[in-house]
mmCIF file with all atom_site columns, C-alpha atoms in Angstrom:
data_model
loop_
_atom_site.group_PDB
_atom_site.id
_atom_site.type_symbol
_atom_site.label_atom_id
_atom_site.label_alt_id
_atom_site.label_comp_id
_atom_site.label_asym_id
_atom_site.label_entity_id
_atom_site.label_seq_id
_atom_site.pdbx_PDB_ins_code
_atom_site.Cartn_x
_atom_site.Cartn_y
_atom_site.Cartn_z
_atom_site.occupancy
_atom_site.B_iso_or_equiv
_atom_site.pdbx_formal_charge
_atom_site.auth_seq_id
_atom_site.auth_comp_id
_atom_site.auth_asym_id
_atom_site.auth_atom_id
_atom_site.pdbx_PDB_model_num
ATOM 1   C CA . PHE A 1 1   ? 0.182   0.007   0.037  1.00 0.00 ? 92  PHE A CA 1
ATOM 2   C CA . ASN A 1 2   ? 1.585   3.007   -1.149 1.00 0.00 ? 93  ASN A CA 1
ATOM 3   C CA . GLU A 1 3   ? 4.859   1.182   -1.803 1.00 0.00 ? 94  GLU A CA 1
ATOM 4   C CA . LYS A 1 4   ? 4.894   -0.077  1.877  1.00 0.00 ? 95  LYS A CA 1
ATOM 5   C CA . LYS A 1 5   ? 4.454   -3.676  3.354  1.00 0.00 ? 96  LYS A CA 1
ATOM 6   C CA . VAL A 1 6   ? 1.153   -3.881  5.140  1.00 0.00 ? 97  VAL A CA 1
ATOM 7   C CA . ALA A 1 7   ? -1.059  -6.241  7.195  1.00 0.00 ? 98  ALA A CA 1
ATOM 8   C CA . ILE A 1 8   ? -4.875  -6.252  6.707  1.00 0.00 ? 99  ILE A CA 1
ATOM 9   C CA . LYS A 1 9   ? -7.456  -7.528  8.770  1.00 0.00 ? 100 LYS A CA 1
ATOM 10  C CA . VAL A 1 10  ? -10.501 -8.489  7.320  1.00 0.00 ? 101 VAL A CA 1
ATOM 11  C CA . ALA A 1 11  ? -13.531 -9.830  9.178  1.00 0.00 ? 102 ALA A CA 1
ATOM 12  C CA . LYS A 1 12  ? -14.065 -13.297 7.896  1.00 0.00 ? 103 LYS A CA 1
ATOM 13  C CA . SER A 1 13  ? -17.854 -13.108 8.841  1.00 0.00 ? 104 SER A CA 1
ATOM 14  C CA . PHE A 1 14  ? -20.303 -10.849 9.527  1.00 0.00 ? 105 PHE A CA 1
ATOM 15  C CA . HIS A 1 15  ? -20.550 -11.344 13.197 1.00 0.00 ? 106 HIS A CA 1
ATOM 16  C CA . LEU A 1 16  ? -17.086 -10.537 13.218 1.00 0.00 ? 107 LEU A CA 1
ATOM 17  C CA . ILE A 1 17  ? -17.272 -6.948  11.916 1.00 0.00 ? 108 ILE A CA 1
ATOM 18  C CA . GLN A 1 18  ? -18.073 -5.339  15.639 1.00 0.00 ? 109 GLN A CA 1
ATOM 19  C CA . ASN A 1 19  ? -14.548 -6.943  16.539 1.00 0.00 ? 110 ASN A CA 1
ATOM 20  C CA . ILE A 1 20  ? -12.662 -5.403  13.688 1.00 0.00 ? 111 ILE A CA 1
ATOM 21  C CA . ARG A 1 21  ? -13.878 -1.842  14.405 1.00 0.00 ? 112 ARG A CA 1
ATOM 22  C CA . LYS A 1 22  ? -13.188 -2.240  18.035 1.00 0.00 ? 113 LYS A CA 1
ATOM 23  C CA . GLU A 1 23  ? -9.528  -3.480  17.484 1.00 0.00 ? 114 GLU A CA 1
ATOM 24  C CA . ALA A 1 24  ? -9.022  -0.595  15.209 1.00 0.00 ? 115 ALA A CA 1
ATOM 25  C CA . GLU A 1 25  ? -10.575 1.949   17.585 1.00 0.00 ? 116 GLU A CA 1
ATOM 26  C CA . ILE A 1 26  ? -8.160  0.469   20.084 1.00 0.00 ? 117 ILE A CA 1
ATOM 27  C CA . LEU A 1 27  ? -5.312  0.785   17.542 1.00 0.00 ? 118 LEU A CA 1
ATOM 28  C CA . ARG A 1 28  ? -6.036  3.869   16.779 1.00 0.00 ? 119 ARG A CA 1
ATOM 29  C CA . GLN A 1 29  ? -5.847  5.370   20.411 1.00 0.00 ? 120 GLN A CA 1
ATOM 30  C CA . VAL A 1 30  ? -2.452  3.392   21.603 1.00 0.00 ? 121 VAL A CA 1
ATOM 31  C CA . ASN A 1 31  ? -1.143  4.936   18.204 1.00 0.00 ? 122 ASN A CA 1
ATOM 32  C CA . GLU A 1 32  ? -1.049  8.184   19.795 1.00 0.00 ? 123 GLU A CA 1
ATOM 33  C CA . LYS A 1 33  ? 1.151   6.848   22.841 1.00 0.00 ? 124 LYS A CA 1
ATOM 34  C CA . ASN A 1 34  ? 3.692   5.311   20.001 1.00 0.00 ? 125 ASN A CA 1
ATOM 35  C CA . ILE A 1 35  ? 2.052   1.613   20.885 1.00 0.00 ? 126 ILE A CA 1
ATOM 36  C CA . GLY A 1 36  ? 1.133   -1.118  18.453 1.00 0.00 ? 127 GLY A CA 1
ATOM 37  C CA . PRO A 1 37  ? 1.208   -1.025  14.132 1.00 0.00 ? 128 PRO A CA 1
ATOM 38  C CA . LYS A 1 38  ? 0.429   2.452   13.077 1.00 0.00 ? 129 LYS A CA 1
ATOM 39  C CA . ILE A 1 39  ? -2.984  2.322   11.221 1.00 0.00 ? 130 ILE A CA 1
ATOM 40  C CA . ILE A 1 40  ? -3.157  3.366   8.175  1.00 0.00 ? 131 ILE A CA 1
ATOM 41  C CA . LEU A 1 41  ? -6.822  2.985   6.602  1.00 0.00 ? 132 LEU A CA 1
ATOM 42  C CA . SER A 1 42  ? -9.929  1.242   8.046  1.00 0.00 ? 133 SER A CA 1
ATOM 43  C CA . GLY A 1 43  ? -13.386 0.674   6.441  1.00 0.00 ? 134 GLY A CA 1
ATOM 44  C CA . SER A 1 44  ? -16.694 -1.047  7.968  1.00 0.00 ? 135 SER A CA 1
ATOM 45  C CA . ASP A 1 45  ? -15.107 -4.567  7.903  1.00 0.00 ? 136 ASP A CA 1
ATOM 46  C CA . PHE A 1 46  ? -11.393 -3.944  7.575  1.00 0.00 ? 137 PHE A CA 1
ATOM 47  C CA . PHE A 1 47  ? -8.589  -2.239  8.356  1.00 0.00 ? 138 PHE A CA 1
ATOM 48  C CA . VAL A 1 48  ? -4.796  -1.844  7.253  1.00 0.00 ? 139 VAL A CA 1
ATOM 49  C CA . MET A 1 49  ? -1.840  -1.441  9.388  1.00 0.00 ? 140 MET A CA 1
ATOM 50  C CA . GLU A 1 50  ? 1.988   -0.939  8.928  1.00 0.00 ? 141 GLU A CA 1
ATOM 51  C CA . PHE A 1 51  ? 3.778   -4.639  8.666  1.00 0.00 ? 142 PHE A CA 1
ATOM 52  C CA . ILE A 1 52  ? 5.990   -5.200  11.727 1.00 0.00 ? 143 ILE A CA 1
ATOM 53  C CA . ASP A 1 53  ? 9.119   -7.177  10.424 1.00 0.00 ? 144 ASP A CA 1
ATOM 54  C CA . GLY A 1 54  ? 11.166  -8.491  12.927 1.00 0.00 ? 145 GLY A CA 1
ATOM 55  C CA . ILE A 1 55  ? 11.692  -10.960 15.963 1.00 0.00 ? 146 ILE A CA 1
ATOM 56  C CA . PRO A 1 56  ? 9.011   -12.740 17.526 1.00 0.00 ? 147 PRO A CA 1
ATOM 57  C CA . PHE A 1 57  ? 9.291   -12.544 21.296 1.00 0.00 ? 148 PHE A CA 1
ATOM 58  C CA . LYS A 1 58  ? 9.352   -16.659 21.858 1.00 0.00 ? 149 LYS A CA 1
ATOM 59  C CA . LYS A 1 59  ? 12.501  -16.596 19.769 1.00 0.00 ? 150 LYS A CA 1
ATOM 60  C CA . ILE A 1 60  ? 14.171  -13.673 21.851 1.00 0.00 ? 151 ILE A CA 1
ATOM 61  C CA . LEU A 1 61  ? 13.266  -15.529 25.058 1.00 0.00 ? 152 LEU A CA 1
ATOM 62  C CA . ASP A 1 62  ? 15.191  -18.704 24.360 1.00 0.00 ? 153 ASP A CA 1
ATOM 63  C CA . GLU A 1 63  ? 18.411  -16.854 24.206 1.00 0.00 ? 154 GLU A CA 1
ATOM 64  C CA . VAL A 1 64  ? 18.195  -14.466 27.412 1.00 0.00 ? 155 VAL A CA 1
ATOM 65  C CA . ASN A 1 65  ? 18.634  -15.656 30.848 1.00 0.00 ? 156 ASN A CA 1
ATOM 66  C CA . THR A 1 66  ? 17.714  -12.607 32.722 1.00 0.00 ? 157 THR A CA 1
ATOM 67  C CA . LEU A 1 67  ? 15.762  -9.244  32.110 1.00 0.00 ? 158 LEU A CA 1
ATOM 68  C CA . SER A 1 68  ? 16.954  -6.933  29.626 1.00 0.00 ? 159 SER A CA 1
ATOM 69  C CA . ASP A 1 69  ? 15.908  -3.429  28.017 1.00 0.00 ? 160 ASP A CA 1
ATOM 70  C CA . LEU A 1 70  ? 13.300  -5.145  26.018 1.00 0.00 ? 161 LEU A CA 1
ATOM 71  C CA . PHE A 1 71  ? 11.392  -6.508  28.922 1.00 0.00 ? 162 PHE A CA 1
ATOM 72  C CA . PHE A 1 72  ? 11.093  -3.046  30.462 1.00 0.00 ? 163 PHE A CA 1
ATOM 73  C CA . ASP A 1 73  ? 10.262  -1.593  27.287 1.00 0.00 ? 164 ASP A CA 1
ATOM 74  C CA . ILE A 1 74  ? 7.280   -4.036  26.918 1.00 0.00 ? 165 ILE A CA 1
ATOM 75  C CA . LEU A 1 75  ? 6.522   -3.062  30.679 1.00 0.00 ? 166 LEU A CA 1
ATOM 76  C CA . TYR A 1 76  ? 6.267   0.566   30.116 1.00 0.00 ? 167 TYR A CA 1
ATOM 77  C CA . GLN A 1 77  ? 3.894   -0.051  27.130 1.00 0.00 ? 168 GLN A CA 1
ATOM 78  C CA . ALA A 1 78  ? 1.505   -1.894  29.610 1.00 0.00 ? 169 ALA A CA 1
ATOM 79  C CA . ARG A 1 79  ? 1.520   0.774   31.985 1.00 0.00 ? 170 ARG A CA 1
ATOM 80  C CA . GLU A 1 80  ? 0.735   3.166   29.201 1.00 0.00 ? 171 GLU A CA 1
ATOM 81  C CA . LEU A 1 81  ? -1.947  0.993   28.322 1.00 0.00 ? 172 LEU A CA 1
ATOM 82  C CA . ASP A 1 82  ? -3.245  0.448   31.762 1.00 0.00 ? 173 ASP A CA 1
ATOM 83  C CA . ARG A 1 83  ? -3.515  4.189   32.153 1.00 0.00 ? 174 ARG A CA 1
ATOM 84  C CA . MET A 1 84  ? -5.353  4.374   28.928 1.00 0.00 ? 175 MET A CA 1
ATOM 85  C CA . LYS A 1 85  ? -7.572  1.719   30.585 1.00 0.00 ? 176 LYS A CA 1
ATOM 86  C CA . ILE A 1 86  ? -7.131  -0.678  27.924 1.00 0.00 ? 177 ILE A CA 1
ATOM 87  C CA . SER A 1 87  ? -6.472  -4.344  28.793 1.00 0.00 ? 178 SER A CA 1
ATOM 88  C CA . LYS A 1 88  ? -4.577  -6.169  26.255 1.00 0.00 ? 179 LYS A CA 1
ATOM 89  C CA . ASN A 1 89  ? -5.549  -9.283  27.810 1.00 0.00 ? 180 ASN A CA 1
ATOM 90  C CA . GLU A 1 90  ? -2.346  -11.411 26.468 1.00 0.00 ? 181 GLU A CA 1
ATOM 91  C CA . MET A 1 91  ? 0.410   -9.832  28.296 1.00 0.00 ? 182 MET A CA 1
ATOM 92  C CA . HIS A 1 92  ? 0.570   -13.102 30.576 1.00 0.00 ? 183 HIS A CA 1
ATOM 93  C CA . LYS A 1 93  ? 1.673   -14.982 27.394 1.00 0.00 ? 184 LYS A CA 1
ATOM 94  C CA . PRO A 1 94  ? 3.623   -12.289 24.884 1.00 0.00 ? 185 PRO A CA 1
ATOM 95  C CA . TYR A 1 95  ? 5.176   -14.981 22.938 1.00 0.00 ? 186 TYR A CA 1
ATOM 96  C CA . ASN A 1 96  ? 3.630   -14.099 19.637 1.00 0.00 ? 187 ASN A CA 1
ATOM 97  C CA . ASN A 1 97  ? 2.179   -10.781 20.103 1.00 0.00 ? 188 ASN A CA 1
ATOM 98  C CA . VAL A 1 98  ? 5.356   -8.941  21.127 1.00 0.00 ? 189 VAL A CA 1
ATOM 99  C CA . ILE A 1 99  ? 7.760   -8.062  18.126 1.00 0.00 ? 190 ILE A CA 1
ATOM 100 C CA . PHE A 1 100 ? 11.361  -6.860  18.316 1.00 0.00 ? 191 PHE A CA 1
ATOM 101 C CA . CYS A 1 101 ? 12.659  -4.809  15.569 1.00 0.00 ? 192 CYS A CA 1
ATOM 102 C CA . GLU A 1 102 ? 16.052  -4.973  14.844 1.00 0.00 ? 193 GLU A CA 1
ATOM 103 C CA . LYS A 1 103 ? 16.418  -2.019  12.666 1.00 0.00 ? 194 LYS A CA 1
ATOM 104 C CA . GLU A 1 104 ? 14.707  0.406   14.995 1.00 0.00 ? 195 GLU A CA 1
ATOM 105 C CA . LYS A 1 105 ? 15.691  -1.007  18.290 1.00 0.00 ? 196 LYS A CA 1
ATOM 106 C CA . ARG A 1 106 ? 12.018  -1.077  19.316 1.00 0.00 ? 197 ARG A CA 1
ATOM 107 C CA . VAL A 1 107 ? 9.376   -3.362  20.767 1.00 0.00 ? 198 VAL A CA 1
ATOM 108 C CA . VAL A 1 108 ? 6.092   -3.513  19.502 1.00 0.00 ? 199 VAL A CA 1
ATOM 109 C CA . LEU A 1 109 ? 2.807   -5.218  20.393 1.00 0.00 ? 200 LEU A CA 1
ATOM 110 C CA . ILE A 1 110 ? 0.675   -6.204  18.129 1.00 0.00 ? 201 ILE A CA 1
ATOM 111 C CA . ASP A 1 111 ? -2.742  -8.274  17.975 1.00 0.00 ? 202 ASP A CA 1
ATOM 112 C CA . PHE A 1 112 ? -4.848  -6.355  19.841 1.00 0.00 ? 203 PHE A CA 1
ATOM 113 C CA . GLU A 1 113 ? -8.305  -8.307  18.897 1.00 0.00 ? 204 GLU A CA 1
ATOM 114 C CA . SER A 1 114 ? -8.718  -9.713  22.185 1.00 0.00 ? 205 SER A CA 1
ATOM 115 C CA . SER A 1 115 ? -8.190  -5.838  24.115 1.00 0.00 ? 206 SER A CA 1
ATOM 116 C CA . GLN A 1 116 ? -11.098 -4.188  25.810 1.00 0.00 ? 207 GLN A CA 1
ATOM 117 C CA . PHE A 1 117 ? -11.593 -0.923  27.348 1.00 0.00 ? 208 PHE A CA 1
ATOM 118 C CA . THR A 1 118 ? -12.027 -1.507  31.386 1.00 0.00 ? 209 THR A CA 1
ATOM 119 C CA . GLU A 1 119 ? -11.704 0.239   34.513 1.00 0.00 ? 210 GLU A CA 1
ATOM 120 C CA . LYS A 1 120 ? -9.347  -2.411  35.879 1.00 0.00 ? 211 LYS A CA 1
ATOM 121 C CA . PRO A 1 121 ? -6.815  -2.894  33.284 1.00 0.00 ? 212 PRO A CA 1
ATOM 122 C CA . LYS A 1 122 ? -4.436  -5.867  33.980 1.00 0.00 ? 213 LYS A CA 1
ATOM 123 C CA . ASN A 1 123 ? -1.797  -5.384  31.400 1.00 0.00 ? 214 ASN A CA 1
ATOM 124 C CA . VAL A 1 124 ? 1.342   -4.570  34.057 1.00 0.00 ? 215 VAL A CA 1
ATOM 125 C CA . THR A 1 125 ? 0.140   -7.381  36.315 1.00 0.00 ? 216 THR A CA 1
ATOM 126 C CA . GLN A 1 126 ? -0.071  -9.961  33.559 1.00 0.00 ? 217 GLN A CA 1
ATOM 127 C CA . PHE A 1 127 ? 3.381   -9.230  32.271 1.00 0.00 ? 218 PHE A CA 1
ATOM 128 C CA . VAL A 1 128 ? 5.023   -9.262  35.662 1.00 0.00 ? 219 VAL A CA 1
ATOM 129 C CA . SER A 1 129 ? 3.338   -12.188 36.604 1.00 0.00 ? 220 SER A CA 1
ATOM 130 C CA . PHE A 1 130 ? 4.843   -13.754 32.833 1.00 0.00 ? 221 PHE A CA 1
ATOM 131 C CA . LEU A 1 131 ? 8.174   -12.055 33.991 1.00 0.00 ? 222 LEU A CA 1
ATOM 132 C CA . ILE A 1 132 ? 8.384   -13.545 37.396 1.00 0.00 ? 223 ILE A CA 1
ATOM 133 C CA . SER A 1 133 ? 7.369   -17.624 35.705 1.00 0.00 ? 224 SER A CA 1
ATOM 134 C CA . PHE A 1 134 ? 10.504  -16.734 33.209 1.00 0.00 ? 225 PHE A CA 1
ATOM 135 C CA . LEU A 1 135 ? 12.906  -15.948 36.044 1.00 0.00 ? 226 LEU A CA 1
ATOM 136 C CA . LYS A 1 136 ? 11.746  -19.232 38.008 1.00 0.00 ? 227 LYS A CA 1
ATOM 137 C CA . SER A 1 137 ? 12.479  -21.214 35.029 1.00 0.00 ? 228 SER A CA 1
ATOM 138 C CA . LYS A 1 138 ? 15.431  -19.810 34.590 1.00 0.00 ? 229 LYS A CA 1
ATOM 139 C CA . GLY A 1 139 ? 16.373  -20.310 38.297 1.00 0.00 ? 230 GLY A CA 1
ATOM 140 C CA . ARG A 1 140 ? 16.419  -16.516 39.029 1.00 0.00 ? 231 ARG A CA 1
ATOM 141 C CA . ILE A 1 141 ? 13.928  -15.969 41.596 1.00 0.00 ? 232 ILE A CA 1
ATOM 142 C CA . TYR A 1 142 ? 13.600  -17.369 44.775 1.00 0.00 ? 233 TYR A CA 1
ATOM 143 C CA . PRO A 1 143 ? 10.162  -18.017 46.874 1.00 0.00 ? 234 PRO A CA 1
ATOM 144 C CA . GLN A 1 144 ? 10.595  -14.957 48.832 1.00 0.00 ? 235 GLN A CA 1
ATOM 145 C CA . GLU A 1 145 ? 11.141  -12.816 45.842 1.00 0.00 ? 236 GLU A CA 1
ATOM 146 C CA . GLU A 1 146 ? 7.960   -14.561 44.257 1.00 0.00 ? 237 GLU A CA 1
ATOM 147 C CA . LYS A 1 147 ? 6.031   -13.314 47.414 1.00 0.00 ? 238 LYS A CA 1
ATOM 148 C CA . THR A 1 148 ? 7.318   -10.027 47.204 1.00 0.00 ? 239 THR A CA 1
ATOM 149 C CA . ALA A 1 149 ? 6.400   -9.527  43.696 1.00 0.00 ? 240 ALA A CA 1
ATOM 150 C CA . ILE A 1 150 ? 3.093   -10.750 44.035 1.00 0.00 ? 241 ILE A CA 1
ATOM 151 C CA . GLU A 1 151 ? 2.612   -8.405  47.165 1.00 0.00 ? 242 GLU A CA 1
ATOM 152 C CA . LEU A 1 152 ? 3.575   -5.381  45.044 1.00 0.00 ? 243 LEU A CA 1
ATOM 153 C CA . MET A 1 153 ? 1.124   -6.471  41.850 1.00 0.00 ? 244 MET A CA 1
ATOM 154 C CA . ARG A 1 154 ? -1.588  -6.614  44.683 1.00 0.00 ? 245 ARG A CA 1
ATOM 155 C CA . ASN A 1 155 ? -0.643  -3.160  45.924 1.00 0.00 ? 246 ASN A CA 1
ATOM 156 C CA . TYR A 1 156 ? -0.624  -1.721  42.368 1.00 0.00 ? 247 TYR A CA 1
ATOM 157 C CA . LYS A 1 157 ? -3.934  -3.439  41.564 1.00 0.00 ? 248 LYS A CA 1
ATOM 158 C CA . LYS A 1 158 ? -5.451  -1.113  44.461 1.00 0.00 ? 249 LYS A CA 1
ATOM 159 C CA . ASP A 1 159 ? -4.778  1.994   42.775 1.00 0.00 ? 250 ASP A CA 1
ATOM 160 C CA . TYR A 1 160 ? -2.564  2.007   39.589 1.00 0.00 ? 251 TYR A CA 1
ATOM 161 C CA . SER A 1 161 ? -0.334  4.684   41.069 1.00 0.00 ? 252 SER A CA 1
ATOM 162 C CA . ASP A 1 162 ? 2.979   5.819   39.580 1.00 0.00 ? 253 ASP A CA 1
ATOM 163 C CA . GLU A 1 163 ? 4.488   5.314   43.039 1.00 0.00 ? 254 GLU A CA 1
ATOM 164 C CA . ASN A 1 164 ? 3.711   1.301   43.093 1.00 0.00 ? 255 ASN A CA 1
ATOM 165 C CA . PHE A 1 165 ? 4.567   1.083   39.520 1.00 0.00 ? 256 PHE A CA 1
ATOM 166 C CA . GLY A 1 166 ? 8.151   2.314   40.339 1.00 0.00 ? 257 GLY A CA 1
ATOM 167 C CA . LYS A 1 167 ? 7.997   -0.250  43.447 1.00 0.00 ? 258 LYS A CA 1
ATOM 168 C CA . ILE A 1 168 ? 7.733   -3.084  40.667 1.00 0.00 ? 259 ILE A CA 1
ATOM 169 C CA . LEU A 1 169 ? 10.612  -1.557  38.438 1.00 0.00 ? 260 LEU A CA 1
ATOM 170 C CA . ASN A 1 170 ? 12.622  -1.348  41.343 1.00 0.00 ? 261 ASN A CA 1
ATOM 171 C CA . PHE A 1 171 ? 12.140  -4.970  42.609 1.00 0.00 ? 262 PHE A CA 1
ATOM 172 C CA . LEU A 1 172 ? 12.564  -5.863  39.012 1.00 0.00 ? 263 LEU A CA 1
ATOM 173 C CA . LYS A 1 173 ? 15.959  -4.139  38.836 1.00 0.00 ? 264 LYS A CA 1
#
């Protein structure tokens, strides 16, 4: 499209049209915060977005043993989604819906079809839960640290404050 590689999502049936519209609307909003693939064009039952070329998160996980800037980049995007009151609903298993773009050295969250607007988003807590499991599998976290992480997430979910998010960041660092 206009000399650029794109991805197109089309409703496969009439009852999926509303889902396509919702995903396009969510993408428009998250694009304002530089999250997700840029939406280029949308119609009543489709939308066109930039194609994200890069390495799936799952492949990157196979090569790392500790938390890197990549993880924190995802966590900051999760925080922004929480602020926007959008729950991606897939941050606890980000294997295939996070792409690392090597050229631009950036992480892009993709596939917002399960996302929803909610007063109680759970992006940060889901991703931190994922990180704790990841660290446990690498032998990098112990039961007491896991308990601390769970407590920090509980506190964050109470008020979604910057202070409680900062405590999660400090714990992970």
